[in-house]
Amino acid sequence: MSESQHWYSRAGKPAYEVPAARGGMRATTLADARKLGLCPSVTTVLSVIAKPQLEAWKVKQGILAALTLPRIDGEAEDAYLARIKHDGEQQVRDAADEGNRIHDAIECAFKGRAYPAAYRPHVEAAQRALAEAFPNVTDWIAEASFAHESGYGGKVDIHSPSTGIVVDWKGKDSDLSDGRKLAFDQNYQLAAYQVGLGLPRTVCANGFVSRTHPGKVRIHVWSAEEIEQGAAVFFSALALWKAVKQYDASFVREEAAA
């Protein structure tokens, strides 16, 4: 499965799609970004860094598909392998889709909008966990987007303008109680969001929400020092991304140029 790319205008507006030649819309490409001066998203930039934990999980889905998918009598090996590959990728897609639905429900809750009742356990657990981690923070803003003059953009799950805290939600397929490490390199992403929004350097967090056990949530808080280290990694990745893609979306803000 190819990793999707997201793009933002220099005004910080999402530009995920462009008009298709035959009508309708299609996903924005690097070629489109060059023409329109779009900024790559934080996750698009970070795609230049290997993600061994994610890749290991994808490989596991492929192995499970191979173990559970019976071969059809007379089926050619190439056809069987293609079916296994599709089945394994479908598991990844299904998990991503469910994660998106949970994410959308949490977003709606923070914006005061209605969401499917099936996701109430996920939402309420996420809200409780966040309140326990940051009991004095009440000014959470959901889904703020931005473009930074260094040439990248993004959309932030939630952040607190008064404190600078950024929180990003992640879906997991477990009850989160086995003590296994959940947070690996997400401080790169959080740091990029914090800088992109012009927030002061402080702690940030990931909220891990179980896709398989509704109501199970764990919050991991990154220290300010870990976020500082994450920023160093991100901007190194940004420089590498620009060199590899031969595209630099850096710009000077009008107010700064005046």
Short mmCIF file of C-alpha atoms in Angstrom, two decimals:
data_model
loop_
_atom_site.label_atom_id
_atom_site.label_comp_id
_atom_site.label_asym_id
_atom_site.label_seq_id
_atom_site.Cartn_x
_atom_site.Cartn_y
_atom_site.Cartn_z
CA MET A 1 0.00 0.00 0.00
CA SER A 2 1.33 3.42 -0.91
CA GLU A 3 1.35 6.07 1.78
CA SER A 4 -1.04 8.92 1.06
CA GLN A 5 0.29 12.46 0.78
CA HIS A 6 -1.41 15.54 2.16
CA TRP A 7 -0.73 19.13 1.12
CA TYR A 8 -1.56 22.61 2.44
CA SER A 9 -1.76 26.04 0.86
CA ARG A 10 0.54 28.75 2.16
CA ALA A 11 -2.49 30.14 3.98
CA GLY A 12 -2.67 26.87 5.92
CA LYS A 13 -5.74 25.47 4.18
CA PRO A 14 -5.94 21.75 3.34
CA ALA A 15 -5.36 21.06 -0.36
CA TYR A 16 -5.77 17.30 -0.40
CA GLU A 17 -7.52 17.22 -3.79
CA VAL A 18 -7.43 19.07 -7.10
CA PRO A 19 -9.85 19.05 -10.04
CA ALA A 20 -9.46 16.01 -12.30
CA ALA A 21 -9.11 16.40 -16.07
CA ARG A 22 -12.34 14.49 -16.70
CA GLY A 23 -14.34 16.13 -13.96
CA GLY A 24 -14.56 15.49 -10.25
CA MET A 25 -11.59 15.56 -7.92
CA ARG A 26 -8.40 13.52 -7.50
CA ALA A 27 -5.64 13.30 -4.89
CA THR A 28 -3.07 16.08 -5.03
CA THR A 29 0.37 15.00 -6.24
CA LEU A 30 3.87 16.42 -5.92
CA ALA A 31 3.56 17.71 -9.49
CA ASP A 32 0.43 19.62 -8.48
CA ALA A 33 2.21 20.98 -5.40
CA ARG A 34 5.02 22.34 -7.54
CA LYS A 35 2.54 24.21 -9.75
CA LEU A 36 0.44 25.54 -6.87
CA GLY A 37 3.20 26.19 -4.33
CA LEU A 38 1.71 23.81 -1.78
CA CYS A 39 3.40 22.69 1.43
CA PRO A 40 3.78 18.98 2.29
CA SER A 41 2.14 17.78 5.49
CA VAL A 42 4.12 16.77 8.56
CA THR A 43 3.35 13.10 7.94
CA THR A 44 4.31 13.41 4.27
CA VAL A 45 7.69 14.85 5.30
CA LEU A 46 8.21 12.14 7.92
CA SER A 47 7.63 9.44 5.30
CA VAL A 48 11.36 9.75 4.49
CA ILE A 49 12.10 8.15 7.88
CA ALA A 50 11.71 4.39 8.28
CA LYS A 51 8.94 3.29 10.67
CA PRO A 52 9.93 -0.22 11.75
CA GLN A 53 7.09 -0.68 14.24
CA LEU A 54 4.45 0.20 11.64
CA GLU A 55 6.08 -1.92 8.96
CA ALA A 56 6.36 -4.87 11.34
CA TRP A 57 2.62 -4.59 12.05
CA LYS A 58 1.84 -4.54 8.32
CA VAL A 59 4.04 -7.60 7.77
CA LYS A 60 2.20 -9.36 10.60
CA GLN A 61 -1.14 -8.70 8.86
CA GLY A 62 0.27 -10.28 5.69
CA ILE A 63 1.50 -13.33 7.60
CA LEU A 64 -1.87 -13.75 9.30
CA ALA A 65 -3.59 -13.53 5.93
CA ALA A 66 -1.31 -16.25 4.57
CA LEU A 67 -2.06 -18.49 7.56
CA THR A 68 -5.82 -18.06 7.45
CA LEU A 69 -6.60 -17.75 3.73
CA PRO A 70 -7.16 -21.19 2.17
CA ARG A 71 -5.83 -21.89 -1.29
CA ILE A 72 -8.43 -22.58 -3.99
CA ASP A 73 -8.07 -25.86 -5.86
CA GLY A 74 -6.15 -25.30 -9.07
CA GLU A 75 -5.26 -21.72 -8.15
CA ALA A 76 -1.97 -20.52 -9.64
CA GLU A 77 0.73 -19.50 -7.17
CA ASP A 78 0.83 -15.90 -8.41
CA ALA A 79 -2.94 -15.59 -8.05
CA TYR A 80 -2.81 -17.04 -4.54
CA LEU A 81 -0.02 -14.68 -3.52
CA ALA A 82 -1.94 -11.73 -4.94
CA ARG A 83 -5.00 -12.76 -2.93
CA ILE A 84 -2.93 -13.02 0.25
CA LYS A 85 -1.43 -9.60 -0.38
CA HIS A 86 -4.84 -8.04 -0.96
CA ASP A 87 -6.29 -9.68 2.14
CA GLY A 88 -3.40 -8.52 4.32
CA GLU A 89 -3.68 -4.98 2.97
CA GLN A 90 -7.43 -5.06 3.57
CA GLN A 91 -6.79 -5.67 7.27
CA VAL A 92 -4.56 -2.59 7.31
CA ARG A 93 -7.20 -0.55 5.49
CA ASP A 94 -9.97 -1.72 7.82
CA ALA A 95 -7.91 -0.77 10.89
CA ALA A 96 -7.16 2.65 9.40
CA ASP A 97 -10.82 3.22 8.54
CA GLU A 98 -11.96 2.34 12.06
CA GLY A 99 -9.23 4.56 13.49
CA ASN A 100 -10.50 7.42 11.33
CA ARG A 101 -14.06 6.92 12.54
CA ILE A 102 -12.91 7.02 16.18
CA HIS A 103 -10.78 10.06 15.45
CA ASP A 104 -13.72 11.83 13.82
CA ALA A 105 -15.96 11.07 16.80
CA ILE A 106 -13.40 12.54 19.21
CA GLU A 107 -13.07 15.61 16.99
CA CYS A 108 -16.85 16.08 16.95
CA ALA A 109 -17.01 15.83 20.72
CA PHE A 110 -14.41 18.56 21.19
CA LYS A 111 -16.28 20.74 18.70
CA GLY A 112 -19.62 20.15 20.39
CA ARG A 113 -21.05 18.22 17.46
CA ALA A 114 -23.05 15.00 17.39
CA TYR A 115 -21.28 11.71 16.63
CA PRO A 116 -22.36 8.05 16.36
CA ALA A 117 -23.40 6.59 19.71
CA ALA A 118 -21.28 3.50 19.01
CA TYR A 119 -18.17 5.60 19.64
CA ARG A 120 -19.30 7.12 22.94
CA PRO A 121 -17.09 4.74 25.00
CA HIS A 122 -14.03 5.75 22.95
CA VAL A 123 -14.81 9.46 23.20
CA GLU A 124 -15.65 9.54 26.90
CA ALA A 125 -12.56 7.51 27.77
CA ALA A 126 -10.39 9.84 25.68
CA GLN A 127 -11.86 12.90 27.40
CA ARG A 128 -11.35 11.37 30.86
CA ALA A 129 -7.76 10.38 30.13
CA LEU A 130 -6.96 13.83 28.78
CA ALA A 131 -8.51 15.55 31.82
CA GLU A 132 -6.46 13.33 34.14
CA ALA A 133 -3.24 14.07 32.25
CA PHE A 134 -3.86 17.83 32.03
CA PRO A 135 -6.42 18.74 34.72
CA ASN A 136 -5.93 22.50 34.48
CA VAL A 137 -6.22 22.83 30.70
CA THR A 138 -9.65 23.85 29.42
CA ASP A 139 -8.99 25.72 26.15
CA TRP A 140 -8.57 22.75 23.79
CA ILE A 141 -8.99 23.55 20.09
CA ALA A 142 -9.60 20.73 17.62
CA GLU A 143 -8.32 20.40 14.03
CA ALA A 144 -6.43 23.66 13.59
CA SER A 145 -4.49 23.71 10.32
CA PHE A 146 -1.41 25.76 9.41
CA ALA A 147 1.43 26.32 6.98
CA HIS A 148 4.89 27.16 8.31
CA GLU A 149 7.27 29.39 6.37
CA SER A 150 9.96 26.73 6.42
CA GLY A 151 7.85 24.83 3.90
CA TYR A 152 5.46 22.36 5.58
CA GLY A 153 1.90 22.29 6.85
CA GLY A 154 -0.44 20.20 8.93
CA LYS A 155 -3.67 19.78 10.83
CA VAL A 156 -3.46 19.25 14.59
CA ASP A 157 -5.84 16.93 16.45
CA ILE A 158 -6.11 19.18 19.51
CA HIS A 159 -3.95 21.85 21.11
CA SER A 160 -4.09 24.34 23.97
CA PRO A 161 -3.12 27.88 22.91
CA SER A 162 -2.59 29.00 26.52
CA THR A 163 -0.09 26.26 27.38
CA GLY A 164 1.35 25.18 24.01
CA ILE A 165 0.40 21.54 24.59
CA VAL A 166 -0.33 19.51 21.44
CA VAL A 167 -2.09 16.14 21.56
CA ASP A 168 -2.34 13.61 18.74
CA TRP A 169 -4.66 10.58 18.86
CA LYS A 170 -3.46 7.14 17.70
CA GLY A 171 -5.50 3.95 17.24
CA LYS A 172 -4.31 0.58 18.60
CA ASP A 173 -5.58 -3.01 18.33
CA SER A 174 -5.28 -4.10 21.96
CA ASP A 175 -6.64 -3.33 25.40
CA LEU A 176 -3.44 -1.31 26.12
CA SER A 177 -2.89 -3.15 29.41
CA ASP A 178 0.05 -5.40 28.54
CA GLY A 179 2.65 -2.79 29.47
CA ARG A 180 4.19 -2.79 26.01
CA LYS A 181 5.73 0.44 24.77
CA LEU A 182 3.34 2.46 22.64
CA ALA A 183 5.23 5.70 22.03
CA PHE A 184 8.26 5.49 19.73
CA ASP A 185 8.87 8.45 17.43
CA GLN A 186 5.65 10.46 17.63
CA ASN A 187 7.53 13.34 19.30
CA TYR A 188 8.80 14.25 15.81
CA GLN A 189 5.26 14.88 14.64
CA LEU A 190 4.16 16.66 17.81
CA ALA A 191 7.17 18.99 17.73
CA ALA A 192 6.49 19.90 14.10
CA TYR A 193 2.89 20.76 14.98
CA GLN A 194 3.96 22.83 17.96
CA VAL A 195 6.41 24.85 15.87
CA GLY A 196 3.94 25.11 12.99
CA LEU A 197 1.29 26.67 15.23
CA GLY A 198 3.82 29.06 16.76
CA LEU A 199 3.35 27.61 20.24
CA PRO A 200 5.90 27.75 23.06
CA ARG A 201 8.01 24.66 23.65
CA THR A 202 6.45 22.53 26.38
CA VAL A 203 5.22 19.00 26.98
CA CYS A 204 3.01 17.29 24.37
CA ALA A 205 1.14 14.01 24.37
CA ASN A 206 -0.17 11.08 22.38
CA GLY A 207 -3.52 9.57 23.25
CA PHE A 208 -3.66 5.88 22.34
CA VAL A 209 -7.25 4.75 21.80
CA SER A 210 -8.10 1.07 21.45
CA ARG A 211 -9.92 0.13 18.26
CA THR A 212 -10.73 -3.33 19.60
CA HIS A 213 -11.60 -2.58 23.25
CA PRO A 214 -13.92 0.45 23.43
CA GLY A 215 -13.18 2.61 26.47
CA LYS A 216 -9.51 1.72 26.76
CA VAL A 217 -7.22 4.75 26.40
CA ARG A 218 -3.66 5.53 27.46
CA ILE A 219 -1.98 8.94 27.43
CA HIS A 220 1.77 9.23 26.92
CA VAL A 221 3.25 12.61 27.83
CA TRP A 222 6.47 13.68 26.13
CA SER A 223 8.75 16.01 28.09
CA ALA A 224 9.76 19.40 26.71
CA GLU A 225 13.26 18.01 26.20
CA GLU A 226 11.88 15.10 24.15
CA ILE A 227 9.85 17.54 22.06
CA GLU A 228 12.98 19.63 21.49
CA GLN A 229 14.78 16.51 20.27
CA GLY A 230 11.78 15.68 18.09
CA ALA A 231 11.97 19.11 16.47
CA ALA A 232 15.63 18.56 15.61
CA VAL A 233 14.77 15.26 13.95
CA PHE A 234 11.79 16.69 12.09
CA PHE A 235 13.69 19.61 10.58
CA SER A 236 16.48 17.25 9.55
CA ALA A 237 13.81 15.11 7.85
CA LEU A 238 12.38 18.23 6.19
CA ALA A 239 15.78 19.10 4.74
CA LEU A 240 16.16 15.51 3.49
CA TRP A 241 12.64 15.49 2.04
CA LYS A 242 13.35 18.72 0.13
CA ALA A 243 16.61 17.31 -1.24
CA VAL A 244 15.08 13.99 -2.26
CA LYS A 245 11.97 15.52 -3.84
CA GLN A 246 13.88 18.53 -5.22
CA TYR A 247 11.08 20.76 -4.03
CA ASP A 248 11.21 23.49 -1.40
CA ALA A 249 7.93 25.14 -0.40
CA SER A 250 9.54 27.69 1.92
CA PHE A 251 7.94 31.14 1.80
CA VAL A 252 8.05 34.54 3.45
CA ARG A 253 4.86 35.61 5.18
CA GLU A 254 3.43 38.86 3.87
CA GLU A 255 3.29 40.43 7.30
CA ALA A 256 6.96 39.57 7.86
CA ALA A 257 7.98 40.97 4.48
CA ALA A 258 6.14 44.28 4.96
#
